[in-house]
Amino acid sequence: METVEHFAQVSLATELLGKQVLLSGRDVEKLLAARARYGTTTAAPVSSHCPVTSDNAVGGSNRISVTRAELEALIEEAVRKDRAHR
């Protein structure tokens, strides 16, 4: 839940600043490599469509959208994982 909240705060700040831009695939690869060096892993496998990058954004759009059902499923998964770690 903390990760979801942090992402929401970052998204809101970048939206308010008018500078919300997706990272390139290369930049995401660098971040994932840094995570591995620091012993942090991703919750889900990263594929060519996850995460969405500026290289593979649908229709050239830099906006990420999810349906209400998808958002609810993401939140439920985060809550479930949080409870499992306690």
mmCIF file with all atom_site columns, C-alpha atoms in Angstrom:
data_model
loop_
_atom_site.group_PDB
_atom_site.id
_atom_site.type_symbol
_atom_site.label_atom_id
_atom_site.label_alt_id
_atom_site.label_comp_id
_atom_site.label_asym_id
_atom_site.label_entity_id
_atom_site.label_seq_id
_atom_site.pdbx_PDB_ins_code
_atom_site.Cartn_x
_atom_site.Cartn_y
_atom_site.Cartn_z
_atom_site.occupancy
_atom_site.B_iso_or_equiv
_atom_site.pdbx_formal_charge
_atom_site.auth_seq_id
_atom_site.auth_comp_id
_atom_site.auth_asym_id
_atom_site.auth_atom_id
_atom_site.pdbx_PDB_model_num
ATOM 1  C CA . MET A 1 1  ? 0.000   0.000   0.000   1.00 0.00 ? 1  MET A CA 1
ATOM 2  C CA . GLU A 1 2  ? 2.890   2.338   0.727   1.00 0.00 ? 2  GLU A CA 1
ATOM 3  C CA . THR A 1 3  ? 4.207   1.806   -2.794  1.00 0.00 ? 3  THR A CA 1
ATOM 4  C CA . VAL A 1 4  ? 0.803   2.572   -4.295  1.00 0.00 ? 4  VAL A CA 1
ATOM 5  C CA . GLU A 1 5  ? 0.504   5.702   -2.148  1.00 0.00 ? 5  GLU A CA 1
ATOM 6  C CA . HIS A 1 6  ? 4.027   6.827   -3.087  1.00 0.00 ? 6  HIS A CA 1
ATOM 7  C CA . PHE A 1 7  ? 3.296   6.306   -6.786  1.00 0.00 ? 7  PHE A CA 1
ATOM 8  C CA . ALA A 1 8  ? 0.077   8.318   -6.423  1.00 0.00 ? 8  ALA A CA 1
ATOM 9  C CA . GLN A 1 9  ? 1.950   11.190  -4.757  1.00 0.00 ? 9  GLN A CA 1
ATOM 10 C CA . VAL A 1 10 ? 4.632   11.236  -7.452  1.00 0.00 ? 10 VAL A CA 1
ATOM 11 C CA . SER A 1 11 ? 1.991   11.067  -10.187 1.00 0.00 ? 11 SER A CA 1
ATOM 12 C CA . LEU A 1 12 ? 0.017   13.921  -8.649  1.00 0.00 ? 12 LEU A CA 1
ATOM 13 C CA . ALA A 1 13 ? 3.108   16.114  -8.255  1.00 0.00 ? 13 ALA A CA 1
ATOM 14 C CA . THR A 1 14 ? 4.237   15.532  -11.846 1.00 0.00 ? 14 THR A CA 1
ATOM 15 C CA . GLU A 1 15 ? 0.713   16.109  -13.169 1.00 0.00 ? 15 GLU A CA 1
ATOM 16 C CA . LEU A 1 16 ? 0.452   19.399  -11.255 1.00 0.00 ? 16 LEU A CA 1
ATOM 17 C CA . LEU A 1 17 ? 3.830   20.454  -12.586 1.00 0.00 ? 17 LEU A CA 1
ATOM 18 C CA . GLY A 1 18 ? 2.704   19.553  -16.093 1.00 0.00 ? 18 GLY A CA 1
ATOM 19 C CA . LYS A 1 19 ? 5.766   17.405  -16.665 1.00 0.00 ? 19 LYS A CA 1
ATOM 20 C CA . GLN A 1 20 ? 4.503   13.853  -16.377 1.00 0.00 ? 20 GLN A CA 1
ATOM 21 C CA . VAL A 1 21 ? 6.570   11.831  -18.858 1.00 0.00 ? 21 VAL A CA 1
ATOM 22 C CA . LEU A 1 22 ? 7.143   8.109   -19.182 1.00 0.00 ? 22 LEU A CA 1
ATOM 23 C CA . LEU A 1 23 ? 10.694  6.816   -18.968 1.00 0.00 ? 23 LEU A CA 1
ATOM 24 C CA . SER A 1 24 ? 12.285  5.108   -21.937 1.00 0.00 ? 24 SER A CA 1
ATOM 25 C CA . GLY A 1 25 ? 12.839  1.362   -21.885 1.00 0.00 ? 25 GLY A CA 1
ATOM 26 C CA . ARG A 1 26 ? 16.569  1.971   -21.504 1.00 0.00 ? 26 ARG A CA 1
ATOM 27 C CA . ASP A 1 27 ? 16.020  4.194   -18.457 1.00 0.00 ? 27 ASP A CA 1
ATOM 28 C CA . VAL A 1 28 ? 13.739  1.564   -16.894 1.00 0.00 ? 28 VAL A CA 1
ATOM 29 C CA . GLU A 1 29 ? 16.398  -1.103  -17.515 1.00 0.00 ? 29 GLU A CA 1
ATOM 30 C CA . LYS A 1 30 ? 18.950  1.079   -15.692 1.00 0.00 ? 30 LYS A CA 1
ATOM 31 C CA . LEU A 1 31 ? 16.585  1.482   -12.727 1.00 0.00 ? 31 LEU A CA 1
ATOM 32 C CA . LEU A 1 32 ? 15.914  -2.262  -12.586 1.00 0.00 ? 32 LEU A CA 1
ATOM 33 C CA . ALA A 1 33 ? 19.665  -2.944  -12.673 1.00 0.00 ? 33 ALA A CA 1
ATOM 34 C CA . ALA A 1 34 ? 20.137  -0.496  -9.791  1.00 0.00 ? 34 ALA A CA 1
ATOM 35 C CA . ARG A 1 35 ? 17.376  -2.245  -7.827  1.00 0.00 ? 35 ARG A CA 1
ATOM 36 C CA . ALA A 1 36 ? 19.161  -5.567  -8.305  1.00 0.00 ? 36 ALA A CA 1
ATOM 37 C CA . ARG A 1 37 ? 22.474  -4.082  -7.095  1.00 0.00 ? 37 ARG A CA 1
ATOM 38 C CA . TYR A 1 38 ? 20.742  -2.902  -3.908  1.00 0.00 ? 38 TYR A CA 1
ATOM 39 C CA . GLY A 1 39 ? 19.013  -6.239  -3.357  1.00 0.00 ? 39 GLY A CA 1
ATOM 40 C CA . THR A 1 40 ? 15.507  -5.005  -4.186  1.00 0.00 ? 40 THR A CA 1
ATOM 41 C CA . THR A 1 41 ? 13.347  -7.124  -6.436  1.00 0.00 ? 41 THR A CA 1
ATOM 42 C CA . THR A 1 42 ? 10.202  -6.394  -8.405  1.00 0.00 ? 42 THR A CA 1
ATOM 43 C CA . ALA A 1 43 ? 6.888   -7.854  -7.258  1.00 0.00 ? 43 ALA A CA 1
ATOM 44 C CA . ALA A 1 44 ? 6.050   -9.089  -10.743 1.00 0.00 ? 44 ALA A CA 1
ATOM 45 C CA . PRO A 1 45 ? 8.127   -10.137 -13.728 1.00 0.00 ? 45 PRO A CA 1
ATOM 46 C CA . VAL A 1 46 ? 8.939   -7.308  -16.082 1.00 0.00 ? 46 VAL A CA 1
ATOM 47 C CA . SER A 1 47 ? 7.922   -7.950  -19.680 1.00 0.00 ? 47 SER A CA 1
ATOM 48 C CA . SER A 1 48 ? 7.937   -5.821  -22.810 1.00 0.00 ? 48 SER A CA 1
ATOM 49 C CA . HIS A 1 49 ? 4.609   -4.312  -21.704 1.00 0.00 ? 49 HIS A CA 1
ATOM 50 C CA . CYS A 1 50 ? 5.305   -4.015  -17.996 1.00 0.00 ? 50 CYS A CA 1
ATOM 51 C CA . PRO A 1 51 ? 6.196   -1.428  -17.061 1.00 0.00 ? 51 PRO A CA 1
ATOM 52 C CA . VAL A 1 52 ? 4.756   0.823   -19.712 1.00 0.00 ? 52 VAL A CA 1
ATOM 53 C CA . THR A 1 53 ? 7.532   2.967   -21.144 1.00 0.00 ? 53 THR A CA 1
ATOM 54 C CA . SER A 1 54 ? 7.676   5.745   -23.690 1.00 0.00 ? 54 SER A CA 1
ATOM 55 C CA . ASP A 1 55 ? 8.870   3.059   -26.132 1.00 0.00 ? 55 ASP A CA 1
ATOM 56 C CA . ASN A 1 56 ? 5.715   0.949   -25.900 1.00 0.00 ? 56 ASN A CA 1
ATOM 57 C CA . ALA A 1 57 ? 2.974   3.368   -24.811 1.00 0.00 ? 57 ALA A CA 1
ATOM 58 C CA . VAL A 1 58 ? -0.286  2.614   -26.586 1.00 0.00 ? 58 VAL A CA 1
ATOM 59 C CA . GLY A 1 59 ? -1.027  5.008   -29.427 1.00 0.00 ? 59 GLY A CA 1
ATOM 60 C CA . GLY A 1 60 ? 2.034   7.101   -28.596 1.00 0.00 ? 60 GLY A CA 1
ATOM 61 C CA . SER A 1 61 ? 0.290   8.312   -25.448 1.00 0.00 ? 61 SER A CA 1
ATOM 62 C CA . ASN A 1 62 ? 2.379   9.035   -22.380 1.00 0.00 ? 62 ASN A CA 1
ATOM 63 C CA . ARG A 1 63 ? -0.583  8.465   -20.073 1.00 0.00 ? 63 ARG A CA 1
ATOM 64 C CA . ILE A 1 64 ? -1.141  5.288   -18.128 1.00 0.00 ? 64 ILE A CA 1
ATOM 65 C CA . SER A 1 65 ? -4.731  4.336   -17.493 1.00 0.00 ? 65 SER A CA 1
ATOM 66 C CA . VAL A 1 66 ? -6.349  1.495   -15.627 1.00 0.00 ? 66 VAL A CA 1
ATOM 67 C CA . THR A 1 67 ? -9.948  0.567   -15.219 1.00 0.00 ? 67 THR A CA 1
ATOM 68 C CA . ARG A 1 68 ? -11.594 0.664   -11.817 1.00 0.00 ? 68 ARG A CA 1
ATOM 69 C CA . ALA A 1 69 ? -11.552 -3.148  -11.734 1.00 0.00 ? 69 ALA A CA 1
ATOM 70 C CA . GLU A 1 70 ? -7.817  -3.228  -12.539 1.00 0.00 ? 70 GLU A CA 1
ATOM 71 C CA . LEU A 1 71 ? -7.096  -0.636  -9.839  1.00 0.00 ? 71 LEU A CA 1
ATOM 72 C CA . GLU A 1 72 ? -9.138  -2.584  -7.288  1.00 0.00 ? 72 GLU A CA 1
ATOM 73 C CA . ALA A 1 73 ? -7.268  -5.774  -8.216  1.00 0.00 ? 73 ALA A CA 1
ATOM 74 C CA . LEU A 1 74 ? -3.906  -4.014  -7.788  1.00 0.00 ? 74 LEU A CA 1
ATOM 75 C CA . ILE A 1 75 ? -4.932  -2.670  -4.383  1.00 0.00 ? 75 ILE A CA 1
ATOM 76 C CA . GLU A 1 76 ? -6.256  -6.070  -3.269  1.00 0.00 ? 76 GLU A CA 1
ATOM 77 C CA . GLU A 1 77 ? -2.977  -7.695  -4.314  1.00 0.00 ? 77 GLU A CA 1
ATOM 78 C CA . ALA A 1 78 ? -0.948  -5.084  -2.416  1.00 0.00 ? 78 ALA A CA 1
ATOM 79 C CA . VAL A 1 79 ? -3.074  -5.574  0.710   1.00 0.00 ? 79 VAL A CA 1
ATOM 80 C CA . ARG A 1 80 ? -2.769  -9.363  0.432   1.00 0.00 ? 80 ARG A CA 1
ATOM 81 C CA . LYS A 1 81 ? 1.027   -9.146  0.111   1.00 0.00 ? 81 LYS A CA 1
ATOM 82 C CA . ASP A 1 82 ? 1.225   -6.695  3.005   1.00 0.00 ? 82 ASP A CA 1
ATOM 83 C CA . ARG A 1 83 ? -0.759  -9.050  5.248   1.00 0.00 ? 83 ARG A CA 1
ATOM 84 C CA . ALA A 1 84 ? 1.417   -11.990 4.196   1.00 0.00 ? 84 ALA A CA 1
ATOM 85 C CA . HIS A 1 85 ? 4.579   -10.104 5.263   1.00 0.00 ? 85 HIS A CA 1
ATOM 86 C CA . ARG A 1 86 ? 3.267   -9.401  8.764   1.00 0.00 ? 86 ARG A CA 1
#
